[in-house]
C-alpha cells in the first residue's frame, strides 16, 4: 500500500519528538537523581543519597501522602459530580449537545483564570463571605474557605470534573439501548437495571475518568500555590522549590521519579482493571 | 531539564525572528531585579536616552536569583540586583562581570560607607555598585492595631490565628532567630546559626504556622493580601508601605524593639551579558542623584547616593532617615553571606511543607 519512504517519513517526526522531549528528558531526570549538590554546584558523583533522604526524611513521604489524600478526595468528588451528569445527559437529556458543550467550555478558559476566580469567591472579602454575612449566617468572614486544603480540593474538583465526565459519558453513550430495554422487559426495576446493566457496562469509563482526575490532581502545583495557604502544599510544590529556590535538582529529580513511579503503578493497575471489566 | 529544552527551542525561535525581520536590531536590556527597581517613572528616561527597551523580570527571593543564574538562564539577563547576602558569592563564583568604574562616574558620589564594604570586591576588581538599602519592617493594618506592635513575638499571639503573612524567604528564619535571642550579643550570628539553633528556629516557626494565612512570594502578593483583608500583619518591605499608602490603605510600618534584618542592594552585570556597554550606562543612570530621588519616591528605600537629598523635601528626608542615618542603620542587621545557605534552605522547606 504505502511505500517504505512514506512510512518512514510519517513515523520519524513523532518518534523524534517522543525520544527528545520524553525519553531523553526522563533519562536526564533519572541521571540527576543519582547526583548531588556541593557548594552550590551539581556534581556527578553517583550515589543513592537522594533516595536515602526520601526514605528517611519523613517530610517528603508526609507531603506525598497528603497529596494522595487530596487527589483521592478530588477523584471521589469529580466522580460524584461527573457520573450523574453524564448519566442524565446520555439517557434523559433532550439538549445533549448543548449541555455537553457547557461542560466542555470551562476547559477552554485558562487554568489560572479559573483558579483566580475561586480566590474572588472564597476570600475574606469574597463573594461567598459577603453573602454569608449579609444574610447573617456568620458575623465574621469564614477564613477556612480560602488558603486551606478545602480550597485546594474545591478548585481541583472544579478543574478536573470535566476530565472525569468525558470518559464516563463516552462509555454510557456506547451502551446499546436495547440492553436497557430488555432488562426492563424482563421485569427489572429501573434501579436494578441501573446497578446490574448500566453501571457495570460504564465501569471502564469510570476507571478512566477516575485515573485522569487522580493523576492530574496529584501532580498539580498551581492550585495549592494560589489557594492552598500555608497548610495545603502538595508534592509538586516541593519539587518546584527544589528545582527553583533551593537549587537542589538531584533531590528534586528523585522526588519526581518517586511520583512518576507511583503514577505508572496506578496506570498499570487501572489498565488491568479496565481490561478485566471490559471482558466481563 | 524541560526548561533547558524549552530555552533552546525558544531561543531558536527568537533567532529565527530576529534573523527574518530586524536588520538593525533595537537594543534590549534585560533586568532580573527586585520589584520596584524597574518602575516606568525612571526606566522611561533611560529608554529615551539610549534608544533601547528595558524588560524586567522580578525575583521573589535571593535564592531564586542564584538558582536562575546557576540553572543555565544567566544569559537571559544583563543586569541583576542581588542583595548583600548573595552579592559577594555571585561575584566570586564568576557569575558577574567586573565593572569598568571609569564608565560609572557617579560611583564616586556614593556613600563611602557602602562602597567601602569588601562585599563585591574580589582580586582588586569591583563587581557591583550599591544603590539602595533598607530594612524588612513589620507592616500592620492600623484598623486592627491602633498602636504599633512592639515586638516580633506578637506575630505568635493566638488571637492572630490565620491573620499573619511572612515572606517565603530565609528572612523569616532570621526573624525567628531574633525572637529566640540568637542575635545577642553579635547580630552576625543570625547568618551563622548552628544546627541546634536551626532546630529551635524550626520549632518556633512551626508554632507560628497556625497564624500564617499565606506566605508571600512577591511584593504584589502581600499588598493584595492586605487589601483583601486576608492578613493584618506581616514582615514586608518599605516598597509595600509606599504602594499601600498610595491607594489610601491604612498601613503602618515599624521596626520592633528587637530590631530587624535588612539589605544593601547592588547592581551587577552578568558575566554572560552581551550588552555590557549598555549595562554600564544603565548602572550609571541608576546611581545618578536624580534617578536615586525617583527610586526613593517609588520604593521608600534609602538611596546610596547622598546627593539625591538635594532634590528632596524635608519631609521625605525624615521619612528616609537621612537625618538620623547612624541610629537608623544600627537598628538594621544587614544581610550577610550565609555560609550554610543550603542547610537554611532545607530547614525552610521543612517548615513550608509541614502541615
Coordinates of C-alpha atoms in Angstrom, one line a residue:
Chain A
X1 CA 0.0 0.0 0.0
X2 CA 2.3 2.8 1.3
X3 CA 5.9 2.9 0.2
X4 CA 8.6 2.4 2.7
X5 CA 9.8 6.0 2.4
X6 CA 6.3 7.3 3.1
X7 CA 6.1 5.2 6.2
X8 CA 9.4 6.3 7.5
X9 CA 8.6 10.0 6.7
X10 CA 5.4 9.7 8.8
X11 CA 7.0 7.8 11.7
X12 CA 10.1 9.8 12.2
X13 CA 8.8 13.1 13.4
X14 CA 6.7 11.7 16.3
X15 CA 9.4 9.2 17.2
X16 CA 11.9 12.1 17.3
X17 CA 9.5 14.2 19.3
X18 CA 8.9 11.4 21.8
X19 CA 12.6 10.5 22.2
X20 CA 13.8 14.0 22.6
X21 CA 11.1 15.5 24.7
X22 CA 10.1 12.5 26.7
X23 CA 12.6 9.7 26.8
X24 CA 15.7 11.9 26.8
X25 CA 14.2 14.3 29.4
X26 CA 13.3 11.4 31.6
X27 CA 16.7 9.9 31.2
X28 CA 18.3 13.2 32.3
X29 CA 15.9 13.3 35.3
X30 CA 16.9 9.7 36.1
X31 CA 20.6 10.6 35.9
X32 CA 20.2 13.7 38.0
X33 CA 18.5 11.7 40.8
X34 CA 21.9 10.0 41.5
X35 CA 24.0 13.1 41.5
X36 CA 24.3 15.6 44.3
X37 CA 24.9 19.3 45.1
X38 CA 28.1 20.5 46.7
X39 CA 28.8 24.2 47.3
X40 CA 26.0 25.2 45.0
X41 CA 27.2 23.1 42.1
X42 CA 25.7 19.9 40.8
X43 CA 28.4 17.3 41.0
X44 CA 28.3 14.0 39.1
X45 CA 29.1 11.6 42.0
X46 CA 27.0 8.6 41.8
X47 CA 25.1 7.7 45.0
X48 CA 21.8 6.8 46.4
X49 CA 21.9 9.6 48.9
X50 CA 18.8 11.4 47.4
X51 CA 16.7 8.3 47.7
X52 CA 18.0 7.7 51.2
X53 CA 16.9 11.3 52.1
X54 CA 13.5 10.4 50.6
X55 CA 13.1 7.3 52.7
X56 CA 14.5 8.7 55.9
X57 CA 13.2 12.3 56.0
X58 CA 9.5 11.9 56.9
X59 CA 8.7 15.2 55.3
X60 CA 8.7 14.0 51.7
X61 CA 6.6 11.0 52.4
X62 CA 4.2 13.0 54.5
X63 CA 3.6 15.5 51.7
X64 CA 3.3 12.7 49.2
X65 CA 0.7 11.1 51.4
X66 CA -1.2 14.4 51.9
X67 CA -1.2 14.9 48.1
X68 CA -2.5 11.4 47.6
X69 CA -5.3 12.2 50.1
X70 CA -6.2 15.4 48.4
X71 CA -6.1 13.8 44.9
X72 CA -8.3 10.9 46.3
X73 CA -10.9 13.4 47.6
X74 CA -10.8 15.2 44.3
X75 CA -11.4 12.0 42.4
X76 CA -14.3 10.9 44.5
X77 CA -15.9 14.4 44.2
X78 CA -15.3 14.5 40.5
X79 CA -17.0 11.1 40.1
X80 CA -19.9 12.1 42.3
X81 CA -20.4 15.1 40.1
X82 CA -19.4 13.7 36.8
X83 CA -21.3 10.4 36.8
X84 CA -24.9 11.7 37.5
X85 CA -24.3 14.4 35.0
X86 CA -23.1 12.1 32.3
X87 CA -25.9 9.6 33.1
X88 CA -28.5 12.3 32.8
X89 CA -27.0 13.7 29.6
X90 CA -26.7 10.3 27.9
X91 CA -30.1 8.8 28.9
X92 CA -32.5 11.7 29.5
X93 CA -31.4 15.0 28.2
X94 CA -33.1 16.4 25.1
X95 CA -30.4 19.0 24.6
X96 CA -27.5 16.6 24.8
X97 CA -25.1 18.6 22.6
X98 CA -25.8 21.9 24.3
X99 CA -25.2 20.6 27.8
X100 CA -22.2 18.7 26.6
X101 CA -20.7 21.9 25.2
X102 CA -21.5 23.6 28.5
X103 CA -19.4 21.1 30.3
X104 CA -16.5 21.4 27.9
X105 CA -16.4 25.2 27.7
X106 CA -14.6 25.7 31.0
X107 CA -11.7 23.7 29.5
X108 CA -11.2 26.5 27.1
X109 CA -10.7 29.0 29.9
X110 CA -7.2 29.4 31.2
X111 CA -6.5 27.4 34.3
X112 CA -5.1 30.5 36.1
X113 CA -8.3 32.4 35.4
X114 CA -10.4 29.6 36.9
X115 CA -8.2 29.3 40.0
X116 CA -8.2 33.1 40.5
X117 CA -12.0 33.1 40.2
X118 CA -12.1 30.9 43.3
X119 CA -9.9 33.4 45.2
X120 CA -12.5 36.1 44.5
X121 CA -15.3 33.8 45.6
X122 CA -13.8 32.3 48.7
X123 CA -11.7 35.2 50.0
X124 CA -12.4 37.1 53.3
X125 CA -13.9 40.0 51.3
X126 CA -15.1 37.5 48.7
X127 CA -18.5 36.8 47.2
X128 CA -19.4 33.9 49.5
X129 CA -18.3 35.5 52.7
X130 CA -20.0 38.8 51.9
X131 CA -23.2 36.8 51.2
X132 CA -22.9 34.8 54.4
X133 CA -22.6 38.0 56.4
X134 CA -25.3 39.8 54.5
X135 CA -27.8 37.1 55.4
X136 CA -26.4 37.0 59.0
X137 CA -25.4 33.4 58.8
X138 CA -22.0 34.4 60.1
X139 CA -20.8 37.7 61.6
X140 CA -17.2 37.4 60.7
X141 CA -15.6 36.1 57.5
X142 CA -15.1 32.4 57.5
X143 CA -11.3 32.2 56.9
X144 CA -11.2 28.4 56.3
X145 CA -12.8 28.9 52.9
X146 CA -9.6 30.2 51.3
X147 CA -6.0 29.3 51.8
X148 CA -6.8 25.8 53.1
X149 CA -6.8 22.2 51.9
X150 CA -10.6 22.7 51.4
X151 CA -10.0 25.4 48.8
X152 CA -7.5 23.2 47.0
X153 CA -9.9 20.3 46.8
X154 CA -12.7 22.6 45.7
X155 CA -10.6 24.2 43.0
X156 CA -9.2 21.0 41.7
X157 CA -12.6 19.4 41.6
X158 CA -13.9 22.2 39.6
X159 CA -11.0 21.9 37.2
X160 CA -10.9 18.2 36.8
X161 CA -14.5 17.2 36.9
X162 CA -14.8 17.5 33.0
X163 CA -11.9 15.1 32.7
X164 CA -13.9 12.5 34.8
X165 CA -17.1 13.3 33.0
X166 CA -15.9 12.8 29.4
X167 CA -14.8 9.1 29.5
X168 CA -17.9 8.3 31.6
X169 CA -20.2 10.0 29.1
X170 CA -18.4 8.2 26.2
X171 CA -18.9 4.8 28.0
X172 CA -22.5 5.5 28.7
X173 CA -23.2 6.5 25.1
X174 CA -21.8 3.2 23.9
X175 CA -24.2 1.1 25.9
X176 CA -26.7 -0.4 23.4
X177 CA -30.1 0.9 24.4
X178 CA -31.8 -2.4 23.7
X179 CA -29.9 -3.9 26.6
X180 CA -31.6 -1.4 28.9
X181 CA -35.0 -2.1 27.3
X182 CA -34.5 -5.9 27.6
X183 CA -33.7 -5.5 31.2
X184 CA -36.9 -3.7 32.0
X185 CA -38.9 -6.1 29.7
X186 CA -37.6 -8.9 31.8
X187 CA -39.1 -7.2 34.9
X188 CA -36.1 -5.4 36.4
X189 CA -36.9 -2.2 38.2
X190 CA -35.1 1.0 36.9
X191 CA -32.9 0.7 39.9
X192 CA -32.0 -2.9 39.2
X193 CA -31.4 -2.0 35.6
X194 CA -29.0 0.7 36.6
X195 CA -27.0 -1.3 39.1
X196 CA -26.9 -4.5 37.1
X197 CA -26.7 -3.3 33.5
X198 CA -25.7 0.3 33.1
X199 CA -23.2 0.6 35.9
X200 CA -21.1 -2.5 35.1
X201 CA -21.0 -1.5 31.4
X202 CA -19.9 2.0 32.2
X203 CA -17.1 0.9 34.7
X204 CA -14.3 1.2 32.2
X205 CA -15.3 4.8 31.6
X206 CA -15.5 5.4 35.4
X207 CA -12.0 4.0 35.8
X208 CA -10.6 6.1 33.0
X209 CA -12.2 9.2 34.4
X210 CA -11.0 8.5 38.0
X211 CA -7.5 7.9 36.7
X212 CA -7.5 11.2 34.9
X213 CA -8.8 13.1 37.9
X214 CA -6.4 11.4 40.3
X215 CA -3.2 11.6 38.3
X216 CA -3.8 15.2 37.2
X217 CA -4.6 16.5 40.6
X218 CA -1.8 14.5 42.3
X219 CA 0.7 16.4 40.2
X220 CA -0.9 19.8 40.4
X221 CA 1.1 22.7 41.8
X222 CA -0.9 25.8 40.9
X223 CA -4.0 25.3 42.9
X224 CA -2.1 24.7 46.2
X225 CA 0.2 27.7 45.3
X226 CA -2.7 30.0 44.7
X227 CA -5.4 28.9 47.2
X228 CA -3.6 26.4 49.4
X229 CA -2.2 28.8 52.1
X230 CA 0.5 27.6 54.5
X231 CA -1.0 24.1 55.2
X232 CA -2.2 23.0 51.8
X233 CA 1.1 22.5 49.9
X234 CA 1.4 19.4 47.7
X235 CA 4.3 17.3 46.5
X236 CA 4.7 19.3 43.2
X237 CA 5.2 22.5 45.2
X238 CA 8.1 20.7 46.9
X239 CA 9.5 19.7 43.5
X240 CA 9.1 23.3 42.3
X241 CA 11.0 24.7 45.2
X242 CA 13.7 22.1 45.0
X243 CA 14.3 22.9 41.3
X244 CA 13.8 26.6 42.0
X245 CA 15.0 28.5 45.1
X246 CA 16.7 25.6 46.8
X247 CA 18.7 24.7 43.7
X248 CA 18.7 21.0 44.6
X249 CA 17.9 19.5 41.2
X250 CA 19.2 16.0 42.2
X251 CA 16.8 15.7 45.2
X252 CA 14.0 17.3 43.1
X253 CA 14.6 14.7 40.4
X254 CA 14.4 11.9 43.0
X255 CA 11.1 13.2 44.3
X256 CA 9.8 13.5 40.7
X257 CA 10.8 9.9 39.9
X258 CA 9.1 8.6 43.1
X259 CA 6.0 10.4 41.9
X260 CA 6.4 9.0 38.4
X261 CA 6.7 5.5 39.7
X262 CA 3.5 5.9 41.8
X263 CA 1.6 7.2 38.8
X264 CA 2.9 4.4 36.5
X265 CA 1.9 1.8 39.1
X266 CA -1.5 3.3 39.2
X267 CA -1.9 3.4 35.4
X268 CA -0.8 -0.2 35.2
X269 CA -3.4 -1.1 37.9
X270 CA -6.3 0.7 36.3
X271 CA -5.3 -0.6 32.9
X272 CA -5.6 -4.2 34.0
X273 CA -8.8 -3.4 35.9
X274 CA -10.3 -1.8 32.8
X275 CA -9.3 -4.8 30.7
X276 CA -10.9 -7.3 33.2
X277 CA -14.1 -5.3 33.4
X278 CA -14.5 -4.8 29.7
X279 CA -14.2 -8.5 29.0
X280 CA -16.6 -9.5 31.8
Chain B
X1 CA 15.6 19.7 32.5
X2 CA 12.5 20.6 30.5
X3 CA 13.4 24.2 31.0
X4 CA 16.6 23.9 29.1
X5 CA 14.9 22.3 26.1
X6 CA 12.3 24.9 26.2
X7 CA 15.0 27.5 26.2
X8 CA 16.8 26.0 23.3
X9 CA 13.5 25.9 21.4
X10 CA 12.6 29.4 22.3
X11 CA 16.0 30.8 21.5
X12 CA 15.9 29.0 18.2
X13 CA 12.5 30.7 17.5
X14 CA 13.8 34.0 18.7
X15 CA 16.8 33.6 16.5
X16 CA 14.5 33.0 13.5
X17 CA 12.5 36.1 14.5
X18 CA 15.5 38.4 14.6
X19 CA 17.0 36.9 11.6
X20 CA 14.0 37.4 9.4
X21 CA 12.7 40.9 10.4
X22 CA 15.3 43.0 12.1
X23 CA 18.2 44.3 10.1
X24 CA 19.3 46.9 12.7
X25 CA 18.3 45.3 15.9
X26 CA 16.9 47.5 18.6
X27 CA 18.8 47.0 21.8
X28 CA 17.1 45.4 24.7
X29 CA 18.4 45.4 28.2
X30 CA 17.1 42.5 30.4
X31 CA 16.9 43.0 34.1
X32 CA 16.4 40.4 36.8
X33 CA 15.7 42.6 39.8
X34 CA 13.6 43.1 42.9
X35 CA 10.2 44.6 42.4
X36 CA 10.2 48.4 42.3
X37 CA 13.6 48.6 40.5
X38 CA 12.1 48.9 37.0
X39 CA 9.4 51.4 37.6
X40 CA 8.4 53.3 34.5
X41 CA 8.9 56.6 36.3
X42 CA 12.6 56.4 35.8
X43 CA 13.1 53.5 33.4
X44 CA 11.4 55.5 30.6
X45 CA 14.0 58.2 31.0
X46 CA 16.8 55.7 30.3
X47 CA 15.0 54.1 27.4
X48 CA 14.6 57.5 25.7
X49 CA 18.2 58.4 26.3
X50 CA 19.7 55.2 24.9
X51 CA 17.1 54.3 22.3
X52 CA 16.7 50.9 23.8
X53 CA 14.0 48.9 25.5
X54 CA 14.2 47.5 29.0
X55 CA 12.4 44.3 30.0
X56 CA 12.3 43.4 33.7
X57 CA 11.8 40.1 35.4
X58 CA 11.1 40.2 39.1
X59 CA 12.7 37.9 41.6
X60 CA 11.0 36.8 44.7
X61 CA 14.0 35.9 46.8
X62 CA 17.8 35.9 46.8
X63 CA 17.7 32.1 46.3
X64 CA 15.6 32.4 43.3
X65 CA 18.1 34.8 41.7
X66 CA 21.0 32.4 42.4
X67 CA 19.1 29.4 41.2
X68 CA 18.3 31.2 37.9
X69 CA 21.9 32.3 37.4
X70 CA 23.2 28.8 38.2
X71 CA 20.4 26.9 36.4
X72 CA 21.6 28.0 33.0
X73 CA 19.5 31.0 32.3
X74 CA 22.1 33.6 33.2
X75 CA 22.5 34.5 29.6
X76 CA 18.9 35.8 29.5
X77 CA 19.7 38.7 31.8
X78 CA 22.1 41.6 31.6
X79 CA 21.7 43.4 34.9
X80 CA 20.8 41.9 38.3
X81 CA 20.2 43.4 41.7
X82 CA 21.5 41.0 44.3
X83 CA 21.3 42.0 48.0
X84 CA 24.2 41.9 50.5
X85 CA 23.5 38.2 51.3
X86 CA 24.4 36.8 47.9
X87 CA 26.2 39.6 46.0
X88 CA 29.6 38.5 47.3
X89 CA 29.1 34.9 46.3
X90 CA 27.8 35.9 42.9
X91 CA 31.0 38.0 42.4
X92 CA 33.4 35.3 43.5
X93 CA 31.6 32.5 41.7
X94 CA 32.2 34.3 38.4
X95 CA 28.5 34.9 37.6
X96 CA 29.1 38.6 37.4
X97 CA 31.4 40.7 35.2
X98 CA 34.0 43.0 36.7
X99 CA 32.9 46.7 36.3
X100 CA 34.8 49.4 34.5
X101 CA 34.3 52.1 37.0
X102 CA 35.6 54.8 34.7
X103 CA 32.3 54.2 32.8
X104 CA 30.3 54.8 36.0
X105 CA 31.4 58.3 37.1
X106 CA 28.7 58.8 39.7
X107 CA 30.2 55.9 41.7
X108 CA 32.5 58.4 43.3
X109 CA 29.4 60.2 44.8
X110 CA 28.1 57.1 46.6
X111 CA 28.3 56.9 50.3
X112 CA 31.8 55.6 51.2
X113 CA 30.3 53.5 54.0
X114 CA 28.7 51.4 51.3
X115 CA 31.4 51.4 48.6
X116 CA 34.0 50.7 51.3
X117 CA 32.5 47.3 52.1
X118 CA 34.6 44.4 50.9
X119 CA 31.3 42.7 49.8
X120 CA 31.5 42.9 46.0
X121 CA 35.2 43.2 45.6
X122 CA 37.5 40.4 44.6
X123 CA 41.0 40.3 43.3
X124 CA 41.1 44.1 43.2
X125 CA 38.1 44.3 41.0
X126 CA 34.7 45.7 41.7
X127 CA 31.7 43.7 40.6
X128 CA 28.8 45.8 41.8
X129 CA 27.5 49.2 42.7
X130 CA 25.5 49.6 45.9
X131 CA 22.4 51.7 45.0
X132 CA 19.7 51.4 47.7
X133 CA 19.3 49.9 51.1
X134 CA 16.6 49.4 53.6
X135 CA 15.0 47.2 56.4
X136 CA 12.5 44.4 56.4
X137 CA 10.0 46.2 58.7
X138 CA 6.9 44.9 60.4
X139 CA 3.8 46.1 58.4
X140 CA 0.4 46.2 60.1
X141 CA -3.2 47.2 59.3
X142 CA -3.8 50.2 61.5
X143 CA -7.5 49.3 61.8
X144 CA -6.5 46.1 63.6
X145 CA -3.6 47.7 65.6
X146 CA -4.3 51.2 66.9
X147 CA -0.8 51.2 68.4
X148 CA 2.2 49.9 66.6
X149 CA 3.2 46.3 67.7
X150 CA 6.4 46.5 69.7
X151 CA 7.8 43.0 69.3
X152 CA 8.2 40.4 66.5
X153 CA 7.0 37.9 69.1
X154 CA 3.5 39.4 68.8
X155 CA 3.1 37.5 65.5
X156 CA 2.8 34.4 67.6
X157 CA -0.2 35.6 69.6
X158 CA -3.1 33.2 69.4
X159 CA -5.6 36.0 68.6
X160 CA -3.8 36.4 65.3
X161 CA -4.7 32.9 64.1
X162 CA -4.8 33.0 60.3
X163 CA -4.1 36.7 60.2
X164 CA -0.3 36.7 59.6
X165 CA 1.8 36.6 56.5
X166 CA 5.5 36.0 56.3
X167 CA 7.9 36.2 53.4
X168 CA 8.7 32.9 51.6
X169 CA 12.4 33.6 52.2
X170 CA 15.2 32.9 54.6
X171 CA 14.5 36.3 56.2
X172 CA 11.7 34.6 58.1
X173 CA 14.3 32.3 59.6
X174 CA 16.4 35.3 60.7
X175 CA 13.3 36.9 62.3
X176 CA 12.5 33.8 64.3
X177 CA 16.2 33.6 65.4
X178 CA 15.9 37.2 66.6
X179 CA 12.8 36.3 68.6
X180 CA 14.8 33.5 70.2
X181 CA 17.5 36.0 71.0
X182 CA 20.3 34.4 68.9
X183 CA 21.3 37.9 67.7
X184 CA 22.7 38.7 71.1
X185 CA 25.4 39.8 71.6
X186 CA 26.5 39.5 67.9
X187 CA 23.9 40.1 65.2
X188 CA 26.0 38.4 62.6
X189 CA 25.2 35.1 64.5
X190 CA 21.9 35.2 62.6
X191 CA 23.7 34.3 59.5
X192 CA 25.8 31.6 61.1
X193 CA 23.3 29.6 63.1
X194 CA 24.3 26.2 64.5
X195 CA 22.4 23.0 63.8
X196 CA 20.8 23.1 67.3
X197 CA 19.8 26.7 66.8
X198 CA 18.3 26.0 63.4
X199 CA 16.3 23.1 65.0
X200 CA 15.0 25.6 67.6
X201 CA 14.2 28.1 64.9
X202 CA 12.3 25.4 63.0
X203 CA 10.2 24.5 66.1
X204 CA 9.5 28.2 66.7
X205 CA 8.3 28.6 63.1
X206 CA 6.2 25.5 63.2
X207 CA 4.5 27.1 66.2
X208 CA 3.8 30.1 64.1
X209 CA 2.1 28.1 61.2
X210 CA -1.4 28.2 62.6
X211 CA -1.2 32.0 62.4
X212 CA 0.1 32.1 58.9
X213 CA -2.6 32.5 56.3
X214 CA -0.4 32.7 53.3
X215 CA 3.3 33.1 52.7
X216 CA 4.0 35.9 50.3
X217 CA 6.3 35.3 47.3
X218 CA 6.1 38.7 45.7
X219 CA 5.5 42.3 46.8
X220 CA 2.3 42.5 44.8
X221 CA 1.0 39.4 46.6
X222 CA 1.5 40.9 50.1
X223 CA -0.2 44.2 49.1
X224 CA -3.2 42.1 47.8
X225 CA -3.4 40.1 51.0
X226 CA -3.6 43.3 53.0
X227 CA -6.1 45.0 50.6
X228 CA -8.4 41.9 50.6
X229 CA -8.2 41.8 54.4
X230 CA -6.8 38.3 54.4
X231 CA -4.0 39.3 56.8
X232 CA -3.4 42.2 59.2
X233 CA 0.3 41.9 60.0
X234 CA 3.3 40.8 58.1
X235 CA 7.0 41.2 57.5
X236 CA 7.4 43.3 54.4
X237 CA 9.4 45.9 52.5
X238 CA 9.0 49.7 52.7
X239 CA 8.0 49.4 49.0
X240 CA 4.7 47.9 50.0
X241 CA 4.1 50.6 52.6
X242 CA 4.6 53.1 49.9
X243 CA 2.2 51.3 47.5
X244 CA -0.5 50.7 50.0
X245 CA -0.4 54.4 51.2
X246 CA -0.7 55.5 47.6
X247 CA -4.1 53.7 47.5
X248 CA -5.1 55.0 50.9
X249 CA -4.9 51.7 52.7
X250 CA -4.4 52.2 56.4
X251 CA -1.0 50.6 56.6
X252 CA 1.5 51.1 59.5
X253 CA 5.2 50.4 59.4
X254 CA 7.5 49.8 62.3
X255 CA 10.8 48.3 63.3
X256 CA 10.1 46.3 66.5
X257 CA 12.3 46.6 69.6
X258 CA 14.3 43.5 68.6
X259 CA 15.4 45.5 65.5
X260 CA 15.2 43.8 62.1
X261 CA 17.2 42.5 59.2
X262 CA 17.8 44.5 56.1
X263 CA 19.8 44.6 52.9
X264 CA 22.1 46.6 50.7
X265 CA 21.1 46.0 47.1
X266 CA 23.8 46.1 44.4
X267 CA 23.5 46.4 40.7
X268 CA 25.7 43.9 38.8
X269 CA 26.2 43.0 35.2
X270 CA 26.0 39.2 34.5
X271 CA 29.2 37.6 33.1
X272 CA 27.0 36.2 30.3
X273 CA 25.6 39.5 29.2
X274 CA 26.0 40.5 25.5
X275 CA 25.2 44.2 26.4
X276 CA 27.9 45.1 28.8
X277 CA 28.3 48.6 27.3
X278 CA 24.7 49.4 27.6
X279 CA 24.5 47.8 31.0
X280 CA 27.3 50.1 32.3
X281 CA 25.3 53.1 31.1
X282 CA 22.3 51.8 32.9
X283 CA 24.3 51.4 36.2
X284 CA 25.5 55.0 35.9
X285 CA 21.9 56.2 35.2
X286 CA 20.6 54.3 38.2
X287 CA 23.0 55.9 40.7
X288 CA 22.7 59.5 39.4
X289 CA 21.2 61.8 42.0
X290 CA 18.0 62.4 40.1
X291 CA 17.3 58.8 39.4
X292 CA 18.1 58.0 43.1
X293 CA 15.5 60.5 44.2
X294 CA 12.9 58.9 41.8
X295 CA 13.9 55.5 43.1
X296 CA 13.3 56.6 46.7
X297 CA 9.9 58.1 45.7
X298 CA 8.8 54.7 44.3
X299 CA 10.3 52.3 46.8
X300 CA 10.8 54.2 50.1
X301 CA 14.3 52.8 50.2
X302 CA 17.3 54.9 51.2
X303 CA 19.5 55.9 48.2
X304 CA 23.2 55.1 48.2
X305 CA 23.9 58.5 46.6
X306 CA 23.6 61.1 49.4
X307 CA 23.4 63.9 46.8
X308 CA 19.9 62.7 46.0
X309 CA 18.9 64.6 49.1
X310 CA 19.2 68.0 47.3
X311 CA 16.0 67.1 45.3
X312 CA 14.1 66.0 48.4
X313 CA 11.6 67.8 50.7
X314 CA 12.5 68.0 54.3
X315 CA 9.6 65.6 55.0
X316 CA 11.0 63.0 52.6
X317 CA 14.4 63.2 54.1
X318 CA 12.9 62.4 57.5
X319 CA 10.9 59.5 56.2
X320 CA 14.1 58.0 54.6
X321 CA 16.0 58.6 57.8
X322 CA 18.6 60.8 56.1
X323 CA 18.7 63.0 59.2
X324 CA 19.5 60.2 61.6
X325 CA 21.2 57.7 59.4
X326 CA 23.6 56.3 62.0
X327 CA 21.0 55.4 64.6
X328 CA 18.7 54.0 61.8
X329 CA 21.5 51.8 60.5
X330 CA 22.2 50.5 64.0
X331 CA 18.6 49.1 64.0
X332 CA 19.2 47.1 60.8
X333 CA 21.2 44.0 60.8
X334 CA 22.2 43.9 57.1
X335 CA 22.1 40.6 55.4
X336 CA 25.4 38.8 55.2
X337 CA 26.7 35.8 53.3
X338 CA 25.2 32.7 54.9
X339 CA 28.0 30.0 54.6
X340 CA 25.5 27.2 55.2
X341 CA 22.7 28.5 53.0
X342 CA 21.8 25.1 51.7
X343 CA 21.1 23.9 55.3
X344 CA 19.0 27.1 56.0
X345 CA 17.0 26.3 52.8
X346 CA 16.4 22.7 53.9
X347 CA 15.0 24.0 57.2
X348 CA 12.9 26.5 55.5
X349 CA 11.5 23.9 53.1
X350 CA 10.7 21.6 56.0
X351 CA 8.8 24.5 57.7
X352 CA 6.9 25.2 54.5
X353 CA 5.9 21.6 53.8
X354 CA 4.8 20.8 57.4
X355 CA 1.0 20.7 57.9

